[in-house]
Coordinates of C-alpha atoms in Angstrom, one line a residue:
M18 CA 248.3 35.9 -173.5
N19 CA 247.0 34.7 -170.1
T20 CA 243.4 35.6 -169.6
Y21 CA 242.8 33.5 -166.5
I22 CA 241.9 35.5 -163.4
P23 CA 242.8 33.8 -160.1
K24 CA 240.0 33.1 -157.7
Y25 CA 241.6 35.1 -154.9
I26 CA 241.6 38.2 -157.0
K27 CA 237.9 37.9 -157.5
A28 CA 237.4 37.1 -153.8
K29 CA 239.2 40.3 -152.8
S30 CA 237.3 42.5 -155.2
R31 CA 234.0 41.1 -153.7
G32 CA 235.1 41.6 -150.1
L33 CA 235.3 37.8 -149.5
L34 CA 239.0 37.7 -148.8
S35 CA 238.8 40.0 -145.8
K36 CA 235.8 38.0 -144.4
K37 CA 237.7 34.8 -144.7
I38 CA 240.7 36.2 -143.0
K39 CA 238.5 37.2 -140.0
Q40 CA 237.1 33.7 -139.9
F41 CA 240.5 32.1 -139.8
T42 CA 241.9 34.5 -137.3
A43 CA 239.0 33.6 -135.0
I44 CA 239.6 29.9 -135.5
M45 CA 243.2 30.4 -134.4
T46 CA 242.1 31.4 -130.9
S47 CA 241.1 27.7 -130.4
C48 CA 242.8 26.1 -133.3
T49 CA 240.8 23.7 -135.4
L50 CA 242.4 24.5 -138.7
C51 CA 243.3 20.8 -139.3
P52 CA 241.8 17.4 -138.1
R53 CA 244.1 17.3 -135.1
Q54 CA 241.7 19.8 -133.4
C55 CA 244.3 20.9 -130.9
K56 CA 242.2 23.9 -129.7
V57 CA 245.2 25.9 -128.5
N58 CA 245.2 29.7 -128.7
R59 CA 247.8 30.3 -131.4
T60 CA 247.2 34.1 -131.3
K61 CA 248.8 33.8 -127.8
E62 CA 251.7 31.7 -129.1
E63 CA 250.3 28.5 -127.8
K64 CA 251.4 25.6 -130.0
G65 CA 249.7 22.3 -130.8
Y66 CA 250.7 19.3 -133.0
C67 CA 252.1 21.6 -135.8
S68 CA 254.4 23.4 -133.4
T69 CA 253.4 26.7 -134.9
G70 CA 252.1 29.7 -133.1
K71 CA 250.9 33.1 -134.4
K72 CA 253.4 33.5 -137.3
A73 CA 254.3 31.2 -140.1
F74 CA 257.8 29.8 -140.6
V75 CA 259.3 29.5 -144.1
S76 CA 262.2 27.1 -144.9
N77 CA 262.9 28.2 -148.5
F78 CA 261.3 29.4 -151.7
S79 CA 262.4 29.1 -155.3
A80 CA 261.4 28.4 -158.9
H81 CA 260.9 24.7 -158.6
F82 CA 261.3 22.4 -161.6
G83 CA 260.5 19.1 -159.9
E84 CA 256.7 19.3 -159.9
E85 CA 254.2 18.2 -162.4
P86 CA 254.8 19.5 -166.0
Q87 CA 251.5 21.4 -166.0
L88 CA 252.9 23.5 -163.0
V89 CA 256.5 23.8 -164.1
G90 CA 256.4 25.0 -167.7
D91 CA 259.6 26.7 -168.7
K92 CA 259.9 29.1 -165.8
G93 CA 259.2 26.8 -162.8
S94 CA 256.6 26.6 -160.1
G95 CA 256.9 29.3 -157.5
T96 CA 257.3 27.1 -154.5
I97 CA 257.2 28.2 -150.8
F98 CA 258.1 25.6 -148.3
F99 CA 256.4 26.2 -145.0
S100 CA 258.1 24.8 -141.9
N101 CA 256.4 22.3 -139.6
C102 CA 253.4 20.1 -140.6
N103 CA 250.0 18.8 -139.2
L104 CA 250.8 15.3 -140.3
K105 CA 254.6 14.7 -139.7
C106 CA 255.1 11.4 -141.6
I107 CA 258.1 9.6 -140.3
F108 CA 259.3 9.0 -143.9
C109 CA 259.0 12.6 -145.1
Q110 CA 261.6 13.5 -147.7
N111 CA 261.6 17.0 -146.1
Y112 CA 261.8 15.7 -142.5
D113 CA 264.1 18.5 -141.4
I114 CA 261.5 21.0 -142.5
S115 CA 258.3 19.3 -141.6
V116 CA 259.2 17.6 -138.3
N117 CA 262.3 19.5 -137.1
G118 CA 260.9 22.8 -138.1
T119 CA 263.9 24.2 -139.9
G120 CA 263.1 27.7 -141.2
Q121 CA 262.7 31.3 -140.3
E122 CA 259.7 33.0 -138.7
V123 CA 258.2 35.5 -141.1
E124 CA 255.7 38.3 -141.1
D125 CA 252.7 38.2 -143.4
E126 CA 254.3 41.0 -145.4
S127 CA 257.3 38.9 -146.0
I128 CA 255.2 36.1 -147.4
A129 CA 253.6 38.6 -149.7
S130 CA 257.0 39.8 -150.8
I131 CA 258.1 36.2 -151.5
M132 CA 254.9 35.7 -153.7
L133 CA 255.6 38.8 -155.6
Y134 CA 259.3 37.9 -156.1
L135 CA 258.4 34.5 -157.5
Q136 CA 256.0 36.1 -159.9
K137 CA 258.6 38.6 -160.9
I138 CA 261.1 35.9 -161.9
G139 CA 258.6 34.3 -164.1
C140 CA 257.1 31.5 -162.1
H141 CA 253.8 30.3 -163.5
N142 CA 252.1 29.9 -160.1
I143 CA 252.5 30.2 -156.3
N144 CA 252.9 26.7 -154.9
L145 CA 252.2 26.5 -151.2
V146 CA 253.9 23.4 -149.8
T147 CA 252.4 22.2 -146.5
P148 CA 250.0 25.1 -146.0
S149 CA 247.3 23.5 -143.9
H150 CA 248.5 25.0 -140.5
V151 CA 249.2 28.5 -141.8
V152 CA 246.2 29.3 -144.0
P153 CA 245.4 32.5 -142.0
Q154 CA 248.9 33.9 -142.6
I155 CA 248.7 32.9 -146.2
L156 CA 245.4 34.7 -146.8
K157 CA 246.7 37.8 -145.0
A158 CA 249.8 37.7 -147.3
L159 CA 247.5 37.3 -150.4
D160 CA 245.5 40.4 -149.3
I161 CA 248.7 42.4 -149.4
A162 CA 250.2 40.9 -152.5
V163 CA 247.1 41.4 -154.7
D164 CA 247.4 45.1 -154.0
Y165 CA 250.9 45.0 -155.6
G166 CA 249.9 43.0 -158.6
L167 CA 249.9 39.3 -157.8
N168 CA 247.9 37.6 -160.5
I169 CA 249.1 34.0 -161.0
P170 CA 247.3 30.8 -159.9
L171 CA 247.5 29.6 -156.3
V172 CA 248.4 25.9 -155.7
Y173 CA 247.5 24.2 -152.4
N174 CA 250.1 21.5 -152.1
C175 CA 249.1 19.4 -149.1
S176 CA 249.1 15.9 -147.5
G177 CA 245.3 15.5 -147.9
Y178 CA 244.8 15.5 -144.1
E179 CA 242.5 18.5 -144.2
S180 CA 239.6 19.9 -142.2
I181 CA 236.5 20.1 -144.3
D182 CA 235.5 23.3 -142.5
T183 CA 238.9 24.9 -143.4
L184 CA 238.5 23.8 -147.0
R185 CA 235.1 25.3 -147.2
I186 CA 236.4 28.7 -146.0
L187 CA 239.1 28.4 -148.7
K188 CA 236.5 28.0 -151.4
N189 CA 237.0 30.7 -154.1
I190 CA 240.5 31.3 -152.9
I191 CA 242.5 28.3 -154.2
D192 CA 242.9 27.7 -157.9
I193 CA 244.6 24.3 -157.9
Y194 CA 244.4 21.7 -155.1
M195 CA 247.2 19.2 -155.2
P196 CA 246.9 16.7 -152.3
D197 CA 249.2 13.7 -151.8
F198 CA 247.0 10.8 -151.0
K199 CA 249.2 8.5 -148.9
F200 CA 247.3 5.6 -147.2
W201 CA 244.1 3.6 -147.6
E202 CA 244.6 1.6 -144.4
P203 CA 244.0 3.2 -141.0
N204 CA 246.5 0.9 -139.3
I205 CA 249.2 2.0 -141.7
S206 CA 248.5 5.7 -141.3
K207 CA 248.6 5.3 -137.5
I208 CA 252.1 3.8 -137.7
Y209 CA 253.6 6.3 -140.1
C210 CA 251.9 9.6 -139.2
H211 CA 250.0 9.0 -135.9
A212 CA 246.7 9.6 -137.7
R213 CA 244.5 6.5 -137.8
D214 CA 241.7 8.6 -139.3
Y215 CA 243.8 9.7 -142.3
P216 CA 242.1 7.6 -145.0
Q217 CA 238.6 8.7 -144.0
I218 CA 239.7 12.3 -143.6
A219 CA 241.6 12.4 -146.9
R220 CA 238.8 10.9 -148.9
K221 CA 236.4 13.5 -147.8
A222 CA 238.9 16.3 -148.3
V223 CA 239.7 15.2 -151.9
K224 CA 236.0 15.2 -152.7
E225 CA 235.5 18.7 -151.2
M226 CA 238.5 19.9 -153.3
Y227 CA 237.0 18.4 -156.5
D228 CA 233.6 19.9 -155.7
Q229 CA 235.3 23.3 -155.5
V230 CA 237.6 23.3 -158.5
G231 CA 236.7 20.4 -160.7
D232 CA 238.9 18.8 -163.3
L233 CA 242.3 20.2 -164.2
K234 CA 242.1 23.0 -166.7
V235 CA 245.2 24.1 -168.7
N236 CA 245.8 27.1 -171.0
R237 CA 247.1 27.1 -174.5
A238 CA 250.6 26.7 -173.3
G239 CA 249.7 23.6 -171.3
L240 CA 250.0 25.3 -167.9
A241 CA 247.5 24.5 -165.2
C242 CA 245.1 27.3 -164.3
S243 CA 242.6 25.6 -162.0
G244 CA 241.4 22.2 -160.9
L245 CA 242.5 19.1 -158.9
I246 CA 245.7 17.1 -159.2
V247 CA 245.8 14.0 -156.9
R248 CA 249.2 12.4 -156.3
H249 CA 249.6 9.0 -154.7
L250 CA 252.6 7.8 -152.8
V251 CA 253.2 4.1 -153.1
M252 CA 254.5 2.8 -149.8
P253 CA 257.4 0.2 -150.1
G254 CA 256.0 -3.3 -149.2
N255 CA 252.5 -2.0 -149.2
L256 CA 251.3 -2.3 -152.8
D257 CA 248.0 -3.6 -151.6
G258 CA 247.3 -0.2 -150.2
T259 CA 247.6 1.4 -153.6

């Protein structure tokens, strides 16, 4: 029997979730959700580097069996692929989604319905892929979904290019952080994702994530409940950067 209570449920019961939603909504009026610091008014449909305005876009969602075993189990990880990205690596395996923006514009209520559907089909967690630029919409969806019984861990599956301020607002919301740490060298990150500051930003972000959730914790079935999973992408011809 699963006795783990996700952080976002506790946050909602304490009134923290609604406060965080208000904070993020205010930030969107001069958007600094990510390190790009575009400062566009996304509530007025202005778009910055992530090419996303007021509403989130979702490319697809499913029970995904290609993630880490601690997330997949026997029923899969409930993966939601958000369109667009704040990093836009030129080698992205999901280039059509992250750079070309393939997907459908969705209301917050639709994201909540997706979360509940993934839980209903047995997924062990809600796995948010490329969530950095749409955290306000995600939290609004969570607020709705909890009222309808959402109660599985929340995975923040990101590039590591995160704003510390955004992460600190997300404290006590995210159960599992799963960043992909890509580059150690500024010159390499500048070439591949137009972000020379990636190594510096990502190191600080991973530390903040760990400070919030600590080591990975699993239940008796071996499924992750909370903690940090760091993945590293080895770049071809750049083993020195690993």
